[in-house]
PDB file of C-alpha atoms and ligand atoms in Angstrom:
ATOM      1  CA  UNK P   1      23.980 131.050 111.842  1.00 94.00           C
ATOM      2  CA  UNK P   2      20.485 132.704 110.821  1.00 96.00           C
ATOM      3  CA  UNK P   3      17.546 130.414 110.952  1.00 97.00           C
ATOM      4  CA  UNK P   4      15.147 130.959 108.497  1.00 96.00           C
ATOM      5  CA  UNK P   5      10.918 129.256 108.646  1.00 96.00           C
ATOM      6  CA  UNK P   6       8.877 129.408 105.409  1.00 91.00           C
ATOM      7  CA  UNK P   7       5.571 129.209 105.796  1.00 81.00           C
ATOM      8  CA  UNK P   8       2.877 128.386 102.892  1.00 71.00           C
ATOM      9  CA  UNK P   9       4.178 128.911  99.513  1.00 67.00           C
ATOM     10  CA  UNK P  10       8.128 129.733 100.662  1.00 69.00           C
ATOM     11  CA  UNK P  11      10.157 126.074 100.651  1.00 67.00           C
ATOM     12  CA  UNK P  12      13.380 127.212  99.216  1.00 68.00           C
ATOM     13  CA  UNK P  13      15.329 130.423  99.496  1.00 72.00           C
ATOM     14  CA  UNK P  14      16.996 130.970  96.155  1.00 68.00           C
ATOM     15  CA  UNK P  15      20.564 132.272  96.208  1.00 69.00           C
ATOM     16  CA  UNK P  16      20.803 130.816  98.945  1.00 76.00           C
ATOM     17  CA  UNK P  17      23.517 127.715  98.125  1.00 79.00           C
ATOM     18  CA  UNK P  18      22.754 124.162 100.118  1.00 84.00           C
ATOM     19  CA  UNK P  19      25.617 122.339 101.415  1.00 89.00           C
ATOM     20  CA  UNK P  20      23.631 120.075 103.856  1.00 92.00           C
ATOM     21  CA  UNK P  21      20.312 118.709 104.874  1.00 93.00           C
ATOM     22  CA  UNK P  22      20.200 117.991 108.513  1.00 95.00           C
ATOM     23  CA  UNK P  23      17.798 115.641 110.377  1.00 97.00           C
ATOM     24  CA  UNK P  24      17.700 116.420 113.886  1.00 97.00           C
ATOM     25  CA  UNK P  25      15.805 114.473 116.416  1.00 95.00           C
ATOM     26  CA  UNK P  26      15.273 116.616 119.721  1.00 97.00           C
ATOM     27  CA  UNK P  27      13.576 115.383 122.797  1.00 96.00           C
ATOM     28  CA  UNK P  28      10.266 117.070 122.040  1.00 96.00           C
ATOM     29  CA  UNK P  29       9.831 114.983 118.648  1.00 97.00           C
ATOM     30  CA  UNK P  30      10.846 115.452 114.975  1.00 97.00           C
ATOM     31  CA  UNK P  31      10.825 118.663 113.285  1.00 98.00           C
ATOM     32  CA  UNK P  32       8.734 119.415 109.968  1.00 97.00           C
ATOM     33  CA  UNK P  33      11.609 118.559 107.731  1.00 96.00           C
ATOM     34  CA  UNK P  34      15.639 118.468 107.685  1.00 96.00           C
ATOM     35  CA  UNK P  35      17.296 121.815 107.967  1.00 96.00           C
ATOM     36  CA  UNK P  36      18.622 122.682 104.450  1.00 94.00           C
ATOM     37  CA  UNK P  37      21.751 124.373 105.660  1.00 95.00           C
ATOM     38  CA  UNK P  38      23.773 126.786 103.328  1.00 92.00           C
ATOM     39  CA  UNK P  39      25.483 129.748 102.785  1.00 88.00           C
ATOM     40  CA  UNK P  40      24.465 133.549 101.048  1.00 83.00           C
ATOM     41  CA  UNK P  41      27.520 136.356 101.107  1.00 79.00           C
ATOM     42  CA  UNK P  42      29.099 134.504 103.693  1.00 84.00           C
ATOM     43  CA  UNK P  43      26.729 134.044 106.290  1.00 89.00           C
ATOM     44  CA  UNK P  44      25.507 130.617 107.041  1.00 93.00           C
ATOM     45  CA  UNK P  45      21.724 129.995 106.828  1.00 94.00           C
ATOM     46  CA  UNK P  46      19.282 127.122 108.338  1.00 96.00           C
ATOM     47  CA  UNK P  47      16.393 127.179 106.042  1.00 95.00           C
ATOM     48  CA  UNK P  48      13.465 124.981 107.558  1.00 96.00           C
ATOM     49  CA  UNK P  49       9.838 124.664 106.364  1.00 94.00           C
ATOM     50  CA  UNK P  50       7.182 124.860 109.042  1.00 94.00           C
ATOM     51  CA  UNK P  51       4.291 122.800 107.099  1.00 93.00           C
ATOM     52  CA  UNK P  52       7.167 120.092 105.660  1.00 92.00           C
ATOM     53  CA  UNK P  53       7.993 119.465 102.212  1.00 86.00           C
ATOM     54  CA  UNK P  54       5.268 119.107  99.732  1.00 83.00           C
ATOM     55  CA  UNK P  55       3.134 120.784 102.198  1.00 84.00           C
ATOM     56  CA  UNK P  56       1.444 118.076 104.744  1.00 90.00           C
ATOM     57  CA  UNK P  57       1.308 119.553 107.761  1.00 94.00           C
ATOM     58  CA  UNK P  58      -1.566 121.439 109.009  1.00 94.00           C
ATOM     59  CA  UNK P  59      -0.616 125.391 111.605  1.00 96.00           C
ATOM     60  CA  UNK P  60      -1.948 123.178 114.908  1.00 95.00           C
ATOM     61  CA  UNK P  61      -0.177 119.871 114.109  1.00 95.00           C
ATOM     62  CA  UNK P  62       2.898 121.811 113.771  1.00 97.00           C
ATOM     63  CA  UNK P  63       6.146 120.567 115.830  1.00 98.00           C
ATOM     64  CA  UNK P  64       6.911 123.700 116.862  1.00 98.00           C
ATOM     65  CA  UNK P  65       8.930 122.489 119.940  1.00 98.00           C
ATOM     66  CA  UNK P  66      10.992 120.827 118.020  1.00 98.00           C
ATOM     67  CA  UNK P  67      11.254 123.215 115.120  1.00 98.00           C
ATOM     68  CA  UNK P  68      12.698 125.620 117.505  1.00 98.00           C
ATOM     69  CA  UNK P  69      14.826 123.569 119.470  1.00 98.00           C
ATOM     70  CA  UNK P  70      16.225 122.479 115.932  1.00 98.00           C
ATOM     71  CA  UNK P  71      17.463 125.618 115.650  1.00 98.00           C
ATOM     72  CA  UNK P  72      19.057 126.126 118.895  1.00 98.00           C
ATOM     73  CA  UNK P  73      20.664 122.815 118.417  1.00 97.00           C
ATOM     74  CA  UNK P  74      22.045 123.599 114.868  1.00 97.00           C
ATOM     75  CA  UNK P  75      23.652 127.265 117.026  1.00 96.00           C
ATOM     76  CA  UNK P  76      21.412 129.280 115.176  1.00 97.00           C
ATOM     77  CA  UNK P  77      20.729 132.545 117.322  1.00 97.00           C
ATOM     78  CA  UNK P  78      18.528 134.276 115.132  1.00 98.00           C
ATOM     79  CA  UNK P  79      15.749 133.223 112.961  1.00 98.00           C
ATOM     80  CA  UNK P  80      13.359 135.031 110.716  1.00 97.00           C
ATOM     81  CA  UNK P  81      10.054 133.426 110.121  1.00 97.00           C
ATOM     82  CA  UNK P  82       7.662 133.735 106.789  1.00 96.00           C
ATOM     83  CA  UNK P  83       3.954 133.789 107.230  1.00 95.00           C
ATOM     84  CA  UNK P  84       0.928 134.125 104.829  1.00 95.00           C
ATOM     85  CA  UNK P  85      -1.609 136.366 106.448  1.00 97.00           C
ATOM     86  CA  UNK P  86      -4.830 137.755 105.552  1.00 97.00           C
ATOM     87  CA  UNK P  87      -5.471 141.525 105.787  1.00 97.00           C
ATOM     88  CA  UNK P  88      -7.645 142.484 108.886  1.00 97.00           C
ATOM     89  CA  UNK P  89      -6.770 146.459 108.415  1.00 97.00           C
ATOM     90  CA  UNK P  90      -8.268 147.410 105.264  1.00 94.00           C
ATOM     91  CA  UNK P  91      -5.134 149.557 104.140  1.00 94.00           C
ATOM     92  CA  UNK P  92      -3.202 145.721 103.726  1.00 96.00           C
ATOM     93  CA  UNK P  93      -4.031 144.830 100.130  1.00 94.00           C
ATOM     94  CA  UNK P  94      -3.298 141.563  99.345  1.00 95.00           C
ATOM     95  CA  UNK P  95       0.870 141.010  98.182  1.00 95.00           C
ATOM     96  CA  UNK P  96       1.111 143.865 100.977  1.00 96.00           C
ATOM     97  CA  UNK P  97       4.450 142.595 102.843  1.00 97.00           C
ATOM     98  CA  UNK P  98       4.592 143.378 106.412  1.00 98.00           C
ATOM     99  CA  UNK P  99       6.807 143.454 109.738  1.00 98.00           C
ATOM    100  CA  UNK P 100       5.412 141.819 112.696  1.00 98.00           C
ATOM    101  CA  UNK P 101       5.665 143.911 115.972  1.00 97.00           C
ATOM    102  CA  UNK P 102       3.147 142.734 118.020  1.00 98.00           C
ATOM    103  CA  UNK P 103       1.233 139.392 118.928  1.00 98.00           C
ATOM    104  CA  UNK P 104      -2.329 138.222 119.792  1.00 98.00           C
ATOM    105  CA  UNK P 105      -2.309 134.920 120.967  1.00 98.00           C
ATOM    106  CA  UNK P 106      -5.780 133.242 120.380  1.00 98.00           C
ATOM    107  CA  UNK P 107      -4.511 129.413 119.788  1.00 98.00           C
ATOM    108  CA  UNK P 108      -4.980 126.810 122.184  1.00 97.00           C
ATOM    109  CA  UNK P 109      -3.884 123.061 122.666  1.00 96.00           C
ATOM    110  CA  UNK P 110      -0.401 123.545 121.475  1.00 97.00           C
ATOM    111  CA  UNK P 111       3.000 121.983 123.309  1.00 97.00           C
ATOM    112  CA  UNK P 112       3.814 126.403 124.076  1.00 96.00           C
ATOM    113  CA  UNK P 113       6.835 125.852 126.510  1.00 97.00           C
ATOM    114  CA  UNK P 114       9.706 124.631 127.301  1.00 96.00           C
ATOM    115  CA  UNK P 115       9.606 124.468 130.749  1.00 95.00           C
ATOM    116  CA  UNK P 116       6.562 122.387 132.032  1.00 91.00           C
ATOM    117  CA  UNK P 117       8.653 119.871 133.251  1.00 85.00           C
ATOM    118  CA  UNK P 118      11.023 120.702 136.993  1.00 86.00           C
ATOM    119  CA  UNK P 119      11.873 124.582 136.239  1.00 89.00           C
ATOM    120  CA  UNK P 120       8.820 127.169 136.214  1.00 91.00           C
ATOM    121  CA  UNK P 121      10.028 129.903 133.869  1.00 94.00           C
ATOM    122  CA  UNK P 122       8.206 133.439 132.820  1.00 96.00           C
ATOM    123  CA  UNK P 123      10.199 135.242 130.391  1.00 96.00           C
ATOM    124  CA  UNK P 124       9.527 138.865 129.397  1.00 96.00           C
ATOM    125  CA  UNK P 125       7.411 138.988 125.719  1.00 98.00           C
ATOM    126  CA  UNK P 126       6.436 142.575 126.208  1.00 98.00           C
ATOM    127  CA  UNK P 127       8.421 143.081 122.670  1.00 98.00           C
ATOM    128  CA  UNK P 128       7.069 139.641 121.473  1.00 98.00           C
ATOM    129  CA  UNK P 129       9.616 140.200 118.231  1.00 98.00           C
ATOM    130  CA  UNK P 130      13.669 141.233 117.779  1.00 98.00           C
ATOM    131  CA  UNK P 131      13.981 145.000 117.632  1.00 97.00           C
ATOM    132  CA  UNK P 132      16.732 144.444 115.407  1.00 97.00           C
ATOM    133  CA  UNK P 133      16.148 141.968 113.333  1.00 98.00           C
ATOM    134  CA  UNK P 134      12.775 143.766 112.662  1.00 98.00           C
ATOM    135  CA  UNK P 135      15.194 147.365 111.965  1.00 97.00           C
ATOM    136  CA  UNK P 136      17.697 145.304 109.651  1.00 97.00           C
ATOM    137  CA  UNK P 137      14.352 143.994 107.486  1.00 97.00           C
ATOM    138  CA  UNK P 138      13.267 147.526 107.197  1.00 97.00           C
ATOM    139  CA  UNK P 139      16.703 148.305 106.370  1.00 96.00           C
ATOM    140  CA  UNK P 140      17.095 145.613 103.787  1.00 96.00           C
ATOM    141  CA  UNK P 141      13.263 146.477 102.338  1.00 96.00           C
ATOM    142  CA  UNK P 142      14.457 150.516 101.705  1.00 95.00           C
ATOM    143  CA  UNK P 143      17.912 149.033 100.383  1.00 94.00           C
ATOM    144  CA  UNK P 144      15.820 146.676  98.029  1.00 94.00           C
ATOM    145  CA  UNK P 145      12.897 149.233  96.910  1.00 95.00           C
ATOM    146  CA  UNK P 146      10.200 146.891  98.435  1.00 95.00           C
ATOM    147  CA  UNK P 147       7.436 148.517 100.244  1.00 92.00           C
ATOM    148  CA  UNK P 148       6.964 147.374 103.984  1.00 95.00           C
ATOM    149  CA  UNK P 149       4.142 148.177 106.269  1.00 93.00           C
ATOM    150  CA  UNK P 150       5.949 148.301 109.559  1.00 91.00           C
ATOM    151  CA  UNK P 151       4.326 148.260 112.958  1.00 93.00           C
ATOM    152  CA  UNK P 152       1.638 144.965 112.068  1.00 97.00           C
ATOM    153  CA  UNK P 153      -0.007 143.053 114.617  1.00 98.00           C
ATOM    154  CA  UNK P 154      -0.589 139.678 114.206  1.00 98.00           C
ATOM    155  CA  UNK P 155      -3.358 137.886 115.876  1.00 98.00           C
ATOM    156  CA  UNK P 156      -2.824 134.093 115.693  1.00 98.00           C
ATOM    157  CA  UNK P 157      -5.590 131.447 115.196  1.00 98.00           C
ATOM    158  CA  UNK P 158      -5.936 127.875 115.866  1.00 97.00           C
ATOM    159  CA  UNK P 159      -7.352 126.932 112.236  1.00 94.00           C
ATOM    160  CA  UNK P 160      -7.035 125.386 110.284  1.00 96.00           C
ATOM    161  CA  UNK P 161     -10.584 127.007 109.691  1.00 96.00           C
ATOM    162  CA  UNK P 162     -10.534 130.641 108.424  1.00 95.00           C
ATOM    163  CA  UNK P 163     -12.111 132.780 110.758  1.00 97.00           C
ATOM    164  CA  UNK P 164     -16.232 134.101 110.577  1.00 96.00           C
ATOM    165  CA  UNK P 165     -16.801 138.166 109.742  1.00 96.00           C
ATOM    166  CA  UNK P 166     -17.927 138.404 113.334  1.00 98.00           C
ATOM    167  CA  UNK P 167     -14.640 136.618 114.569  1.00 98.00           C
ATOM    168  CA  UNK P 168     -12.815 139.585 111.641  1.00 98.00           C
ATOM    169  CA  UNK P 169     -14.599 142.678 113.442  1.00 98.00           C
ATOM    170  CA  UNK P 170     -13.911 141.827 116.438  1.00 98.00           C
ATOM    171  CA  UNK P 171     -10.088 141.572 116.332  1.00 98.00           C
ATOM    172  CA  UNK P 172     -10.016 144.599 114.337  1.00 98.00           C
ATOM    173  CA  UNK P 173     -11.636 146.056 117.444  1.00 98.00           C
ATOM    174  CA  UNK P 174      -8.747 144.569 119.566  1.00 98.00           C
ATOM    175  CA  UNK P 175      -6.320 146.187 117.162  1.00 98.00           C
ATOM    176  CA  UNK P 176      -4.914 143.145 115.204  1.00 98.00           C
ATOM    177  CA  UNK P 177      -3.865 144.114 111.372  1.00 98.00           C
ATOM    178  CA  UNK P 178      -3.314 140.667 110.662  1.00 98.00           C
ATOM    179  CA  UNK P 179      -4.390 137.635 111.037  1.00 98.00           C
ATOM    180  CA  UNK P 180      -2.407 133.885 110.804  1.00 98.00           C
ATOM    181  CA  UNK P 181      -1.941 130.369 111.916  1.00 97.00           C
ATOM    182  CA  UNK P 182       1.523 129.377 112.955  1.00 97.00           C
ATOM    183  CA  UNK P 183       3.068 132.495 114.544  1.00 98.00           C
ATOM    184  CA  UNK P 184       2.664 130.827 118.010  1.00 98.00           C
ATOM    185  CA  UNK P 185       3.759 129.538 119.871  1.00 98.00           C
ATOM    186  CA  UNK P 186       7.093 130.161 117.305  1.00 98.00           C
ATOM    187  CA  UNK P 187       7.789 133.340 118.805  1.00 98.00           C
ATOM    188  CA  UNK P 188       7.546 132.295 122.427  1.00 98.00           C
ATOM    189  CA  UNK P 189       9.375 129.106 121.873  1.00 98.00           C
ATOM    190  CA  UNK P 190      12.042 131.432 120.255  1.00 98.00           C
ATOM    191  CA  UNK P 191      12.176 133.541 123.195  1.00 98.00           C
ATOM    192  CA  UNK P 192      12.457 130.523 125.894  1.00 98.00           C
ATOM    193  CA  UNK P 193      15.388 129.987 124.201  1.00 97.00           C
ATOM    194  CA  UNK P 194      16.725 133.432 123.828  1.00 98.00           C
ATOM    195  CA  UNK P 195      16.927 133.167 119.870  1.00 98.00           C
ATOM    196  CA  UNK P 196      16.096 136.393 118.209  1.00 98.00           C
ATOM    197  CA  UNK P 197      13.032 135.853 116.476  1.00 98.00           C
ATOM    198  CA  UNK P 198      11.575 137.889 114.023  1.00 98.00           C
ATOM    199  CA  UNK P 199       8.363 137.595 111.147  1.00 98.00           C
ATOM    200  CA  UNK P 200       7.452 138.687 107.842  1.00 97.00           C
ATOM    201  CA  UNK P 201       4.253 138.718 107.269  1.00 97.00           C
ATOM    202  CA  UNK P 202       3.228 138.476 103.429  1.00 96.00           C
ATOM    203  CA  UNK P 203      -0.621 139.541 102.735  1.00 96.00           C
ATOM    204  CA  UNK P 204      -2.096 136.875 101.050  1.00 95.00           C
ATOM    205  CA  UNK P 205      -6.015 137.610 101.247  1.00 95.00           C
ATOM    206  CA  UNK P 206      -8.657 140.337 102.899  1.00 96.00           C
ATOM    207  CA  UNK P 207      -9.167 138.746 106.234  1.00 97.00           C
ATOM    208  CA  UNK P 208     -12.877 137.087 106.386  1.00 96.00           C
ATOM    209  CA  UNK P 209     -16.052 139.677 105.516  1.00 95.00           C
ATOM    210  CA  UNK P 210     -13.174 142.598 104.867  1.00 93.00           C
ATOM    211  CA  UNK P 211     -13.784 141.897 100.951  1.00 85.00           C
ATOM    212  CA  UNK P 212     -16.756 140.170  99.727  1.00 81.00           C
ATOM    213  CA  UNK P 213     -15.408 137.829  98.521  1.00 81.00           C
ATOM    214  CA  UNK P 214     -14.989 134.092  99.721  1.00 84.00           C
ATOM    215  CA  UNK P 215     -11.971 133.287 100.628  1.00 85.00           C
ATOM    216  CA  UNK P 216     -10.036 130.162  99.206  1.00 87.00           C
ATOM    217  CA  UNK P 217      -6.804 128.320  99.475  1.00 87.00           C
ATOM    218  CA  UNK P 218      -6.173 129.260  96.042  1.00 89.00           C
ATOM    219  CA  UNK P 219      -5.626 132.725  96.170  1.00 86.00           C
ATOM    220  CA  UNK P 220      -3.157 132.339  99.881  1.00 87.00           C
ATOM    221  CA  UNK P 221      -1.223 130.308  97.364  1.00 86.00           C
ATOM    222  CA  UNK P 222      -1.318 132.108  94.059  1.00 88.00           C
ATOM    223  CA  UNK P 223      -0.999 135.019  96.010  1.00 90.00           C
ATOM    224  CA  UNK P 224       2.488 133.521  97.938  1.00 88.00           C
ATOM    225  CA  UNK P 225       3.813 132.629  94.786  1.00 87.00           C
ATOM    226  CA  UNK P 226       3.412 136.305  92.883  1.00 89.00           C
ATOM    227  CA  UNK P 227       5.597 137.139  96.849  1.00 91.00           C
ATOM    228  CA  UNK P 228       8.041 135.189  96.158  1.00 89.00           C
ATOM    229  CA  UNK P 229      10.265 136.957  94.688  1.00 89.00           C
ATOM    230  CA  UNK P 230       9.825 139.929  97.074  1.00 92.00           C
ATOM    231  CA  UNK P 231       9.900 137.565  99.863  1.00 92.00           C
ATOM    232  CA  UNK P 232      13.832 136.214  98.690  1.00 90.00           C
ATOM    233  CA  UNK P 233      14.768 139.531  97.907  1.00 91.00           C
ATOM    234  CA  UNK P 234      14.063 140.986 101.348  1.00 94.00           C
ATOM    235  CA  UNK P 235      15.594 137.540 103.307  1.00 93.00           C
ATOM    236  CA  UNK P 236      19.243 138.129 101.199  1.00 90.00           C
ATOM    237  CA  UNK P 237      19.344 141.629 101.728  1.00 92.00           C
ATOM    238  CA  UNK P 238      18.278 141.159 105.741  1.00 95.00           C
ATOM    239  CA  UNK P 239      21.016 138.581 106.232  1.00 92.00           C
ATOM    240  CA  UNK P 240      23.528 141.082 104.917  1.00 91.00           C
ATOM    241  CA  UNK P 241      21.844 144.162 107.242  1.00 93.00           C
ATOM    242  CA  UNK P 242      21.755 141.816 110.570  1.00 95.00           C
ATOM    243  CA  UNK P 243      24.935 143.171 112.806  1.00 93.00           C
ATOM    244  CA  UNK P 244      27.215 140.407 113.838  1.00 90.00           C
ATOM    245  CA  UNK P 245      26.916 140.539 117.549  1.00 93.00           C
ATOM    246  CA  UNK P 246      23.716 141.168 119.089  1.00 96.00           C
ATOM    247  CA  UNK P 247      22.419 143.962 120.784  1.00 95.00           C
ATOM    248  CA  UNK P 248      18.804 143.107 121.957  1.00 96.00           C
ATOM    249  CA  UNK P 249      17.492 142.074 124.698  1.00 95.00           C
ATOM    250  CA  UNK P 250      16.772 138.840 123.160  1.00 97.00           C
ATOM    251  CA  UNK P 251      20.128 137.240 124.448  1.00 95.00           C
ATOM    252  CA  UNK P 252      18.927 137.731 127.469  1.00 95.00           C
ATOM    253  CA  UNK P 253      15.595 136.160 128.261  1.00 94.00           C
ATOM    254  CA  UNK P 254      16.157 133.961 130.566  1.00 93.00           C
ATOM    255  CA  UNK P 255      18.101 136.131 132.894  1.00 92.00           C
ATOM    256  CA  UNK P 256      15.650 136.684 135.885  1.00 88.00           C
ATOM    257  CA  UNK P 257      13.164 134.568 134.150  1.00 88.00           C
ATOM    258  CA  UNK P 258      13.711 131.359 136.851  1.00 86.00           C
ATOM    259  CA  UNK P 259      11.434 130.897 139.893  1.00 86.00           C
TER     260      UNK P 259
HETATM  261  N1  HPA C  17      -6.448 133.363 108.142  1.00 86.43           N
HETATM  262  C1  HPA C  17      -5.700 132.979 109.043  1.00 86.43           C
HETATM  263  N2  HPA C  17      -4.958 132.533 108.195  1.00 86.43           N
HETATM  264  C2  HPA C  17      -4.484 132.626 107.206  1.00 86.43           C
HETATM  265  C3  HPA C  17      -5.287 134.031 106.331  1.00 86.43           C
HETATM  266  C4  HPA C  17      -6.864 134.057 107.220  1.00 86.43           C
HETATM  267  O1  HPA C  17      -7.644 134.891 106.148  1.00 86.43           O
HETATM  268  N3  HPA C  17      -4.647 134.427 105.461  1.00 86.43           N
HETATM  269  C5  HPA C  17      -3.407 133.556 105.297  1.00 86.43           C
HETATM  270  N4  HPA C  17      -3.484 132.585 106.272  1.00 86.43           N
END
């Protein structure tokens, strides 16, 4: 089964016939919503809107542990996440779609590990996103004629406020291409459960100070809606491009990681 986490503006996937709406309770509490279980081209897919549906959970209030644990309980071995992001790299115009390949985590105060009780685990996070899933998304983009920027570094801020222009200048110097509020701890929690995880970023706006416009949530939602068709096509094509068996390091994330 493949999991999909939808961000702002992505509350369903066209083409997936939903067979079941499954509510899951986890030892970490309730996920953002029920999981929509469906099938596309014979592949089982579980979809979760991370902000709930309708959109009502702020980025810093999302129960990331429950969301990822819920996917594990469903048997998902892979998760593709979709994120609205601000473009820091001036080459990334609103409407650009990027495949995330690195993360800088600036979040604080989020429950960010499954291992804070007896067991002490340090998972390797050198490559935070699954290379096999990233390759599948890239292939899907090529097949569908959707232009993708391949290697975007994502900086995750706590929000919910947007950034200052100086923060964005600093993030640019640190090497970030895009900024968002929800990529962490989603990615590291998936790694802690040995689930392959990938991120598709939809650039919804120039980040603060990159253009002279004031940032608005309206702009984010509007650009996301305009990109929704391309994202859905990309997802559909990605599902069929993913190899059946996993050949990446994610599945062995817990080997030699426990104290
Ligand atoms: N900053 C942070 N998060 C975002 C942005 C942004 O500019 N755009 C979409 N999500």
